[in-house]
PDB file of C-alpha atoms in Angstrom:
ATOM      1  CA  MET B 555      77.329 -42.032  14.904  1.00  0.00           C
ATOM      2  CA  LEU B 556      80.884 -43.324  15.191  1.00  0.00           C
ATOM      3  CA  LEU B 557      81.738 -46.791  16.523  1.00  0.00           C
ATOM      4  CA  VAL B 558      85.338 -47.064  17.730  1.00  0.00           C
ATOM      5  CA  ILE B 559      87.037 -50.375  18.468  1.00  0.00           C
ATOM      6  CA  ASP B 560      90.262 -50.723  20.459  1.00  0.00           C
ATOM      7  CA  ILE B 561      91.688 -54.236  20.053  1.00  0.00           C
ATOM      8  CA  GLY B 562      94.326 -54.746  22.733  1.00  0.00           C
ATOM      9  CA  ASN B 563      96.434 -57.703  23.802  1.00  0.00           C
ATOM     10  CA  ALA B 564      93.938 -58.980  26.362  1.00  0.00           C
ATOM     11  CA  ARG B 565      90.538 -57.490  25.513  1.00  0.00           C
ATOM     12  CA  ILE B 566      88.533 -55.414  23.086  1.00  0.00           C
ATOM     13  CA  LYS B 567      86.905 -52.104  23.945  1.00  0.00           C
ATOM     14  CA  THR B 568      84.034 -50.853  21.816  1.00  0.00           C
ATOM     15  CA  ALA B 569      82.296 -47.516  22.178  1.00  0.00           C
ATOM     16  CA  VAL B 570      79.795 -45.319  20.355  1.00  0.00           C
ATOM     17  CA  PHE B 571      80.487 -41.598  20.012  1.00  0.00           C
ATOM     18  CA  GLU B 572      78.420 -38.685  18.859  1.00  0.00           C
ATOM     19  CA  GLN B 573      81.247 -36.381  17.833  1.00  0.00           C
ATOM     20  CA  TYR B 574      83.338 -36.241  21.041  1.00  0.00           C
ATOM     21  CA  ASN B 575      80.664 -37.528  23.417  1.00  0.00           C
ATOM     22  CA  LEU B 576      80.931 -41.149  24.549  1.00  0.00           C
ATOM     23  CA  LEU B 577      77.423 -42.624  24.582  1.00  0.00           C
ATOM     24  CA  GLU B 578      78.069 -46.273  25.477  1.00  0.00           C
ATOM     25  CA  LEU B 579      81.046 -48.539  26.156  1.00  0.00           C
ATOM     26  CA  ILE B 580      81.308 -52.329  26.152  1.00  0.00           C
ATOM     27  CA  ILE B 581      84.391 -54.436  26.900  1.00  0.00           C
ATOM     28  CA  THR B 582      84.392 -57.749  25.044  1.00  0.00           C
ATOM     29  CA  ASP B 583      86.622 -60.301  23.272  1.00  0.00           C
ATOM     30  CA  LYS B 584      87.089 -61.679  19.762  1.00  0.00           C
ATOM     31  CA  LYS B 585      84.422 -64.327  20.261  1.00  0.00           C
ATOM     32  CA  GLN B 586      81.759 -61.742  21.111  1.00  0.00           C
ATOM     33  CA  ILE B 587      82.853 -58.784  18.981  1.00  0.00           C
ATOM     34  CA  GLN B 588      80.450 -59.578  16.125  1.00  0.00           C
ATOM     35  CA  LYS B 589      77.432 -59.599  18.434  1.00  0.00           C
ATOM     36  CA  VAL B 590      78.555 -56.377  20.119  1.00  0.00           C
ATOM     37  CA  VAL B 591      78.900 -54.468  16.845  1.00  0.00           C
ATOM     38  CA  GLU B 592      75.545 -55.840  15.659  1.00  0.00           C
ATOM     39  CA  ASP B 593      73.886 -54.638  18.862  1.00  0.00           C
ATOM     40  CA  PHE B 594      75.496 -51.222  18.555  1.00  0.00           C
ATOM     41  CA  SER B 595      74.585 -50.844  14.876  1.00  0.00           C
ATOM     42  CA  SER B 596      70.959 -51.757  15.578  1.00  0.00           C
ATOM     43  CA  LYS B 597      70.712 -49.473  18.626  1.00  0.00           C
ATOM     44  CA  TYR B 598      72.507 -46.491  17.091  1.00  0.00           C
ATOM     45  CA  LYS B 599      72.731 -45.153  13.570  1.00  0.00           C
ATOM     46  CA  VAL B 600      76.378 -46.141  13.085  1.00  0.00           C
ATOM     47  CA  GLU B 601      77.892 -44.646   9.947  1.00  0.00           C
ATOM     48  CA  THR B 602      81.601 -45.373  10.469  1.00  0.00           C
ATOM     49  CA  VAL B 603      83.690 -47.937  12.353  1.00  0.00           C
ATOM     50  CA  PHE B 604      87.150 -46.743  13.413  1.00  0.00           C
ATOM     51  CA  ILE B 605      89.497 -49.576  14.472  1.00  0.00           C
ATOM     52  CA  SER B 606      92.802 -49.531  16.352  1.00  0.00           C
ATOM     53  CA  SER B 607      94.469 -52.935  16.772  1.00  0.00           C
ATOM     54  CA  VAL B 608      97.789 -53.927  18.345  1.00  0.00           C
ATOM     55  CA  GLY B 609      97.871 -57.186  16.372  1.00  0.00           C
ATOM     56  CA  ASP B 610      96.595 -58.668  13.139  1.00  0.00           C
ATOM     57  CA  PHE B 611      92.899 -58.036  12.727  1.00  0.00           C
ATOM     58  CA  ASP B 612      90.816 -58.625   9.640  1.00  0.00           C
ATOM     59  CA  PRO B 613      88.045 -56.012   9.549  1.00  0.00           C
ATOM     60  CA  GLY B 614      86.309 -58.231   6.991  1.00  0.00           C
ATOM     61  CA  MET B 615      85.242 -60.489   9.837  1.00  0.00           C
ATOM     62  CA  LEU B 616      82.788 -57.809  10.944  1.00  0.00           C
ATOM     63  CA  LYS B 617      79.491 -58.192   9.125  1.00  0.00           C
ATOM     64  CA  PHE B 618      76.944 -55.386   8.998  1.00  0.00           C
ATOM     65  CA  GLN B 619      73.402 -55.480   7.693  1.00  0.00           C
ATOM     66  CA  GLU B 620      73.731 -51.918   6.459  1.00  0.00           C
ATOM     67  CA  LYS B 621      76.493 -50.310   4.439  1.00  0.00           C
ATOM     68  CA  ILE B 622      78.938 -48.924   6.991  1.00  0.00           C
ATOM     69  CA  LYS B 623      82.364 -47.433   6.347  1.00  0.00           C
ATOM     70  CA  ILE B 624      85.149 -49.358   8.114  1.00  0.00           C
ATOM     71  CA  ILE B 625      88.550 -47.734   8.723  1.00  0.00           C
ATOM     72  CA  ASN B 626      91.320 -49.970  10.063  1.00  0.00           C
ATOM     73  CA  LEU B 627      94.029 -47.598  11.263  1.00  0.00           C
ATOM     74  CA  SER B 628      97.689 -48.092  10.369  1.00  0.00           C
ATOM     75  CA  SER B 629     100.848 -45.997  10.395  1.00  0.00           C
ATOM     76  CA  LYS B 630      99.967 -44.897   6.854  1.00  0.00           C
ATOM     77  CA  ASN B 631      96.982 -42.879   8.070  1.00  0.00           C
ATOM     78  CA  LYS B 632      97.245 -39.147   8.723  1.00  0.00           C
ATOM     79  CA  PHE B 633      98.143 -38.158  12.279  1.00  0.00           C
ATOM     80  CA  PRO B 634      98.416 -34.672  13.854  1.00  0.00           C
ATOM     81  CA  PHE B 635     102.081 -34.960  14.813  1.00  0.00           C
ATOM     82  CA  THR B 636     105.508 -35.422  13.256  1.00  0.00           C
ATOM     83  CA  ASN B 637     106.762 -38.950  13.853  1.00  0.00           C
ATOM     84  CA  CYS B 638     110.429 -38.717  14.881  1.00  0.00           C
ATOM     85  CA  TYR B 639     110.723 -42.433  15.701  1.00  0.00           C
ATOM     86  CA  SER B 640     113.807 -43.881  13.986  1.00  0.00           C
ATOM     87  CA  THR B 641     111.654 -46.841  12.878  1.00  0.00           C
ATOM     88  CA  PRO B 642     108.308 -45.082  12.287  1.00  0.00           C
ATOM     89  CA  HIS B 643     106.528 -48.067  10.736  1.00  0.00           C
ATOM     90  CA  SER B 644     107.241 -50.223  13.786  1.00  0.00           C
ATOM     91  CA  LEU B 645     105.480 -47.814  16.128  1.00  0.00           C
ATOM     92  CA  GLY B 646     102.262 -49.456  17.357  1.00  0.00           C
ATOM     93  CA  VAL B 647      99.095 -47.858  16.079  1.00  0.00           C
ATOM     94  CA  ASP B 648      97.708 -47.787  19.631  1.00  0.00           C
ATOM     95  CA  ARG B 649     100.611 -45.589  20.720  1.00  0.00           C
ATOM     96  CA  MET B 650     100.061 -43.370  17.675  1.00  0.00           C
ATOM     97  CA  VAL B 651      96.390 -42.957  18.590  1.00  0.00           C
ATOM     98  CA  LEU B 652      97.318 -42.004  22.160  1.00  0.00           C
ATOM     99  CA  ALA B 653      99.844 -39.477  20.857  1.00  0.00           C
ATOM    100  CA  ALA B 654      97.212 -38.037  18.513  1.00  0.00           C
ATOM    101  CA  GLY B 655      94.740 -37.710  21.374  1.00  0.00           C
ATOM    102  CA  ALA B 656      97.335 -35.932  23.500  1.00  0.00           C
ATOM    103  CA  VAL B 657      98.060 -33.462  20.700  1.00  0.00           C
ATOM    104  CA  LEU B 658      94.411 -32.775  19.903  1.00  0.00           C
ATOM    105  CA  GLN B 659      93.160 -32.533  23.499  1.00  0.00           C
ATOM    106  CA  PHE B 660      96.190 -30.807  25.058  1.00  0.00           C
ATOM    107  CA  PRO B 661      97.601 -28.442  22.423  1.00  0.00           C
ATOM    108  CA  ASN B 662     100.864 -26.536  22.802  1.00  0.00           C
ATOM    109  CA  LYS B 663     102.154 -28.588  25.713  1.00  0.00           C
ATOM    110  CA  ASN B 664     104.853 -31.144  26.365  1.00  0.00           C
ATOM    111  CA  ARG B 665     102.977 -34.408  26.907  1.00  0.00           C
ATOM    112  CA  LEU B 666     103.801 -37.706  28.549  1.00  0.00           C
ATOM    113  CA  VAL B 667     101.227 -40.438  27.905  1.00  0.00           C
ATOM    114  CA  ILE B 668     101.420 -43.507  30.155  1.00  0.00           C
ATOM    115  CA  ASP B 669      99.310 -46.479  29.109  1.00  0.00           C
ATOM    116  CA  ALA B 670      99.192 -49.088  31.885  1.00  0.00           C
ATOM    117  CA  GLY B 671      97.868 -52.301  30.386  1.00  0.00           C
ATOM    118  CA  THR B 672      99.421 -55.645  29.436  1.00  0.00           C
ATOM    119  CA  CYS B 673     102.524 -53.585  28.742  1.00  0.00           C
ATOM    120  CA  ILE B 674     103.246 -50.175  30.200  1.00  0.00           C
ATOM    121  CA  THR B 675     104.091 -47.718  27.449  1.00  0.00           C
ATOM    122  CA  TYR B 676     105.475 -44.210  27.822  1.00  0.00           C
ATOM    123  CA  ASP B 677     105.129 -41.776  24.907  1.00  0.00           C
ATOM    124  CA  TYR B 678     106.610 -38.286  24.645  1.00  0.00           C
ATOM    125  CA  ILE B 679     105.162 -35.593  22.381  1.00  0.00           C
ATOM    126  CA  ASP B 680     106.670 -32.130  22.653  1.00  0.00           C
ATOM    127  CA  GLU B 681     104.890 -28.771  22.525  1.00  0.00           C
ATOM    128  CA  LYS B 682     105.690 -28.489  18.800  1.00  0.00           C
ATOM    129  CA  ASP B 683     103.818 -31.760  18.139  1.00  0.00           C
ATOM    130  CA  ASN B 684     106.886 -33.888  17.529  1.00  0.00           C
ATOM    131  CA  TYR B 685     106.536 -37.502  18.631  1.00  0.00           C
ATOM    132  CA  LEU B 686     109.951 -38.207  20.178  1.00  0.00           C
ATOM    133  CA  GLY B 687     109.592 -41.836  21.303  1.00  0.00           C
ATOM    134  CA  GLY B 688     109.205 -43.438  24.683  1.00  0.00           C
ATOM    135  CA  ALA B 689     109.596 -46.699  26.542  1.00  0.00           C
ATOM    136  CA  ILE B 690     107.923 -50.103  26.901  1.00  0.00           C
ATOM    137  CA  SER B 691     107.979 -52.334  29.970  1.00  0.00           C
ATOM    138  CA  PRO B 692     105.935 -55.276  31.308  1.00  0.00           C
ATOM    139  CA  GLY B 693     102.668 -54.557  33.089  1.00  0.00           C
ATOM    140  CA  PHE B 694     101.481 -56.161  36.323  1.00  0.00           C
ATOM    141  CA  LYS B 695     100.264 -59.421  34.777  1.00  0.00           C
ATOM    142  CA  LEU B 696     103.363 -59.960  32.663  1.00  0.00           C
ATOM    143  CA  ARG B 697     105.593 -59.470  35.698  1.00  0.00           C
ATOM    144  CA  TYR B 698     103.705 -62.048  37.713  1.00  0.00           C
ATOM    145  CA  GLU B 699     103.811 -64.497  34.794  1.00  0.00           C
ATOM    146  CA  SER B 700     107.524 -63.932  34.144  1.00  0.00           C
ATOM    147  CA  LEU B 701     108.471 -64.678  37.744  1.00  0.00           C
ATOM    148  CA  HIS B 702     106.576 -67.968  37.536  1.00  0.00           C
ATOM    149  CA  ASN B 703     107.590 -68.993  34.002  1.00  0.00           C
ATOM    150  CA  TYR B 704     111.310 -68.256  34.282  1.00  0.00           C
ATOM    151  CA  THR B 705     112.014 -69.602  37.760  1.00  0.00           C
ATOM    152  CA  ALA B 706     111.866 -73.118  39.155  1.00  0.00           C
ATOM    153  CA  LYS B 707     109.749 -72.616  42.266  1.00  0.00           C
ATOM    154  CA  LEU B 708     108.052 -69.229  42.326  1.00  0.00           C
ATOM    155  CA  PRO B 709     104.241 -69.562  42.170  1.00  0.00           C
ATOM    156  CA  LEU B 710     101.956 -67.831  39.688  1.00  0.00           C
ATOM    157  CA  LEU B 711      99.986 -65.263  41.662  1.00  0.00           C
ATOM    158  CA  ASN B 712      97.076 -63.022  40.804  1.00  0.00           C
ATOM    159  CA  PHE B 713      97.344 -59.291  41.364  1.00  0.00           C
ATOM    160  CA  GLU B 714      97.145 -58.276  45.007  1.00  0.00           C
ATOM    161  CA  GLU B 715      98.110 -54.981  46.625  1.00  0.00           C
ATOM    162  CA  PRO B 716     100.873 -55.581  49.182  1.00  0.00           C
ATOM    163  CA  LYS B 717     100.224 -54.613  52.783  1.00  0.00           C
ATOM    164  CA  ASN B 718     103.896 -53.774  53.392  1.00  0.00           C
ATOM    165  CA  SER B 719     106.869 -52.931  51.218  1.00  0.00           C
ATOM    166  CA  ILE B 720     108.864 -55.709  52.893  1.00  0.00           C
ATOM    167  CA  GLY B 721     107.308 -59.115  52.224  1.00  0.00           C
ATOM    168  CA  ASN B 722     107.653 -61.667  55.033  1.00  0.00           C
ATOM    169  CA  SER B 723     106.792 -64.641  52.781  1.00  0.00           C
ATOM    170  CA  THR B 724     107.485 -65.644  49.181  1.00  0.00           C
ATOM    171  CA  GLN B 725     104.011 -64.601  48.113  1.00  0.00           C
ATOM    172  CA  SER B 726     104.046 -61.242  49.883  1.00  0.00           C
ATOM    173  CA  ALA B 727     107.567 -60.608  48.558  1.00  0.00           C
ATOM    174  CA  ILE B 728     106.358 -61.212  44.995  1.00  0.00           C
ATOM    175  CA  HIS B 729     103.387 -58.873  45.451  1.00  0.00           C
ATOM    176  CA  SER B 730     105.660 -56.197  46.886  1.00  0.00           C
ATOM    177  CA  GLY B 731     108.211 -56.553  44.111  1.00  0.00           C
ATOM    178  CA  VAL B 732     105.668 -56.477  41.301  1.00  0.00           C
ATOM    179  CA  VAL B 733     103.278 -53.808  42.547  1.00  0.00           C
ATOM    180  CA  ASN B 734     105.767 -51.471  44.210  1.00  0.00           C
ATOM    181  CA  GLY B 735     108.150 -52.005  41.323  1.00  0.00           C
ATOM    182  CA  VAL B 736     105.562 -50.737  38.837  1.00  0.00           C
ATOM    183  CA  ILE B 737     104.619 -47.760  41.018  1.00  0.00           C
ATOM    184  CA  LYS B 738     108.228 -46.695  41.522  1.00  0.00           C
ATOM    185  CA  GLU B 739     108.998 -47.189  37.835  1.00  0.00           C
ATOM    186  CA  VAL B 740     106.117 -44.934  36.787  1.00  0.00           C
ATOM    187  CA  GLU B 741     107.055 -42.323  39.392  1.00  0.00           C
ATOM    188  CA  GLY B 742     110.631 -42.406  38.090  1.00  0.00           C
ATOM    189  CA  PHE B 743     109.589 -41.725  34.494  1.00  0.00           C
ATOM    190  CA  ILE B 744     107.304 -38.907  35.646  1.00  0.00           C
ATOM    191  CA  SER B 745     110.074 -37.373  37.767  1.00  0.00           C
ATOM    192  CA  ASP B 746     112.534 -37.421  34.859  1.00  0.00           C
ATOM    193  CA  PHE B 747     109.928 -35.904  32.536  1.00  0.00           C
ATOM    194  CA  LYS B 748     109.210 -33.069  34.961  1.00  0.00           C
ATOM    195  CA  LYS B 749     112.905 -32.268  35.353  1.00  0.00           C
ATOM    196  CA  GLN B 750     113.390 -32.045  31.593  1.00  0.00           C
ATOM    197  CA  ASN B 751     110.198 -30.210  30.624  1.00  0.00           C
ATOM    198  CA  LYS B 752     108.100 -27.188  31.480  1.00  0.00           C
ATOM    199  CA  ASN B 753     104.535 -26.468  30.379  1.00  0.00           C
ATOM    200  CA  PHE B 754     103.638 -30.151  30.486  1.00  0.00           C
ATOM    201  CA  THR B 755     100.693 -32.519  30.829  1.00  0.00           C
ATOM    202  CA  ILE B 756     100.905 -36.099  32.094  1.00  0.00           C
ATOM    203  CA  ILE B 757      98.163 -38.455  30.911  1.00  0.00           C
ATOM    204  CA  LEU B 758      97.610 -41.840  32.549  1.00  0.00           C
ATOM    205  CA  THR B 759      95.367 -44.393  30.862  1.00  0.00           C
ATOM    206  CA  GLY B 760      94.853 -48.128  30.429  1.00  0.00           C
ATOM    207  CA  GLY B 761      93.265 -50.859  32.510  1.00  0.00           C
ATOM    208  CA  ASP B 762      95.412 -50.167  35.574  1.00  0.00           C
ATOM    209  CA  ALA B 763      95.158 -46.374  35.385  1.00  0.00           C
ATOM    210  CA  VAL B 764      92.700 -45.971  38.276  1.00  0.00           C
ATOM    211  CA  PHE B 765      94.764 -48.143  40.610  1.00  0.00           C
ATOM    212  CA  LEU B 766      97.993 -46.280  39.798  1.00  0.00           C
ATOM    213  CA  ALA B 767      96.434 -42.819  39.915  1.00  0.00           C
ATOM    214  CA  LYS B 768      95.453 -43.318  43.554  1.00  0.00           C
ATOM    215  CA  ARG B 769      98.996 -44.269  44.524  1.00  0.00           C
ATOM    216  CA  LEU B 770     101.156 -41.870  42.525  1.00  0.00           C
ATOM    217  CA  LYS B 771     102.449 -38.747  44.212  1.00  0.00           C
ATOM    218  CA  SER B 772     102.318 -36.705  41.021  1.00  0.00           C
ATOM    219  CA  THR B 773      99.386 -34.669  39.717  1.00  0.00           C
ATOM    220  CA  ILE B 774      98.228 -36.361  36.543  1.00  0.00           C
ATOM    221  CA  PHE B 775      95.264 -36.521  34.185  1.00  0.00           C
ATOM    222  CA  ALA B 776      93.895 -40.057  34.624  1.00  0.00           C
ATOM    223  CA  ASN B 777      91.405 -41.416  32.101  1.00  0.00           C
ATOM    224  CA  PRO B 778      91.046 -45.179  31.496  1.00  0.00           C
ATOM    225  CA  ASN B 779      89.164 -44.463  28.252  1.00  0.00           C
ATOM    226  CA  PHE B 780      91.650 -41.994  26.817  1.00  0.00           C
ATOM    227  CA  LEU B 781      92.455 -44.219  23.807  1.00  0.00           C
ATOM    228  CA  LEU B 782      88.778 -44.525  22.875  1.00  0.00           C
ATOM    229  CA  GLU B 783      88.331 -40.777  23.179  1.00  0.00           C
ATOM    230  CA  SER B 784      91.505 -40.267  21.166  1.00  0.00           C
ATOM    231  CA  LEU B 785      90.025 -42.382  18.370  1.00  0.00           C
ATOM    232  CA  ALA B 786      86.993 -40.086  18.285  1.00  0.00           C
ATOM    233  CA  TYR B 787      89.209 -36.990  18.191  1.00  0.00           C
ATOM    234  CA  LEU B 788      91.423 -38.521  15.503  1.00  0.00           C
ATOM    235  CA  TYR B 789      88.401 -39.387  13.369  1.00  0.00           C
ATOM    236  CA  GLN B 790      87.153 -35.797  13.520  1.00  0.00           C
ATOM    237  CA  TYR B 791      90.653 -34.550  12.717  1.00  0.00           C
ATOM    238  CA  THR B 792      90.886 -36.897   9.722  1.00  0.00           C
ATOM    239  CA  ASN B 793      87.554 -35.714   8.361  1.00  0.00           C
ATOM    240  CA  THR B 794      88.533 -32.079   8.745  1.00  0.00           C
ATOM    241  CA  ASN B 795      91.967 -32.477   7.150  1.00  0.00           C
ATOM    242  CA  ASP B 796      91.171 -34.793   4.226  1.00  0.00           C
TER     243      ASP B 796
END
């Protein structure tokens, strides 16, 4: 069995796979990660732990009763695409995993991967498996926090879907600006991608993927667990191509 761990900015996703089949998923944090991996390793016959982390993470903090192989992914690992980023070593490993998943699950297509989480990232991989780059912008939470932190009087609000595009109060105006701003931004990137590419697939993932998928006009492949699945695909690819 394979245990994959996705360590993001706000939370940690852990999942057990049997080849490409997701058996169980738990969302946790750094305080609880040890208990989660212990529970998984006792419940399943875990042989390998595959880790993707956006920040500094010491895999040595994970203690296992049995001898288990731990792989902490970095840009030095083998990936199924050509990295055309001008600063390849600065490309986040989470974005590399998403690109790998797009290549392995949607071969011979132009792909746009949109990961809607703390940040919203856009990654382009062409039909010849060249990673071309993308874009990064603030997600919903960061936009709310920025309006509060960098102004004198605007309140800090929690996410709320606006009832109208025109807010008739400060709070409703903030909700409209943040939520509709994200939706229109994503639609704009998708529209540009469609104009420039044929034979394409658009993949939407991340914590806000379900919310966005219901409100976007475009036909997309929405999967909140695409990064976890991509880790499983990348692990199988690594084993096959060692």
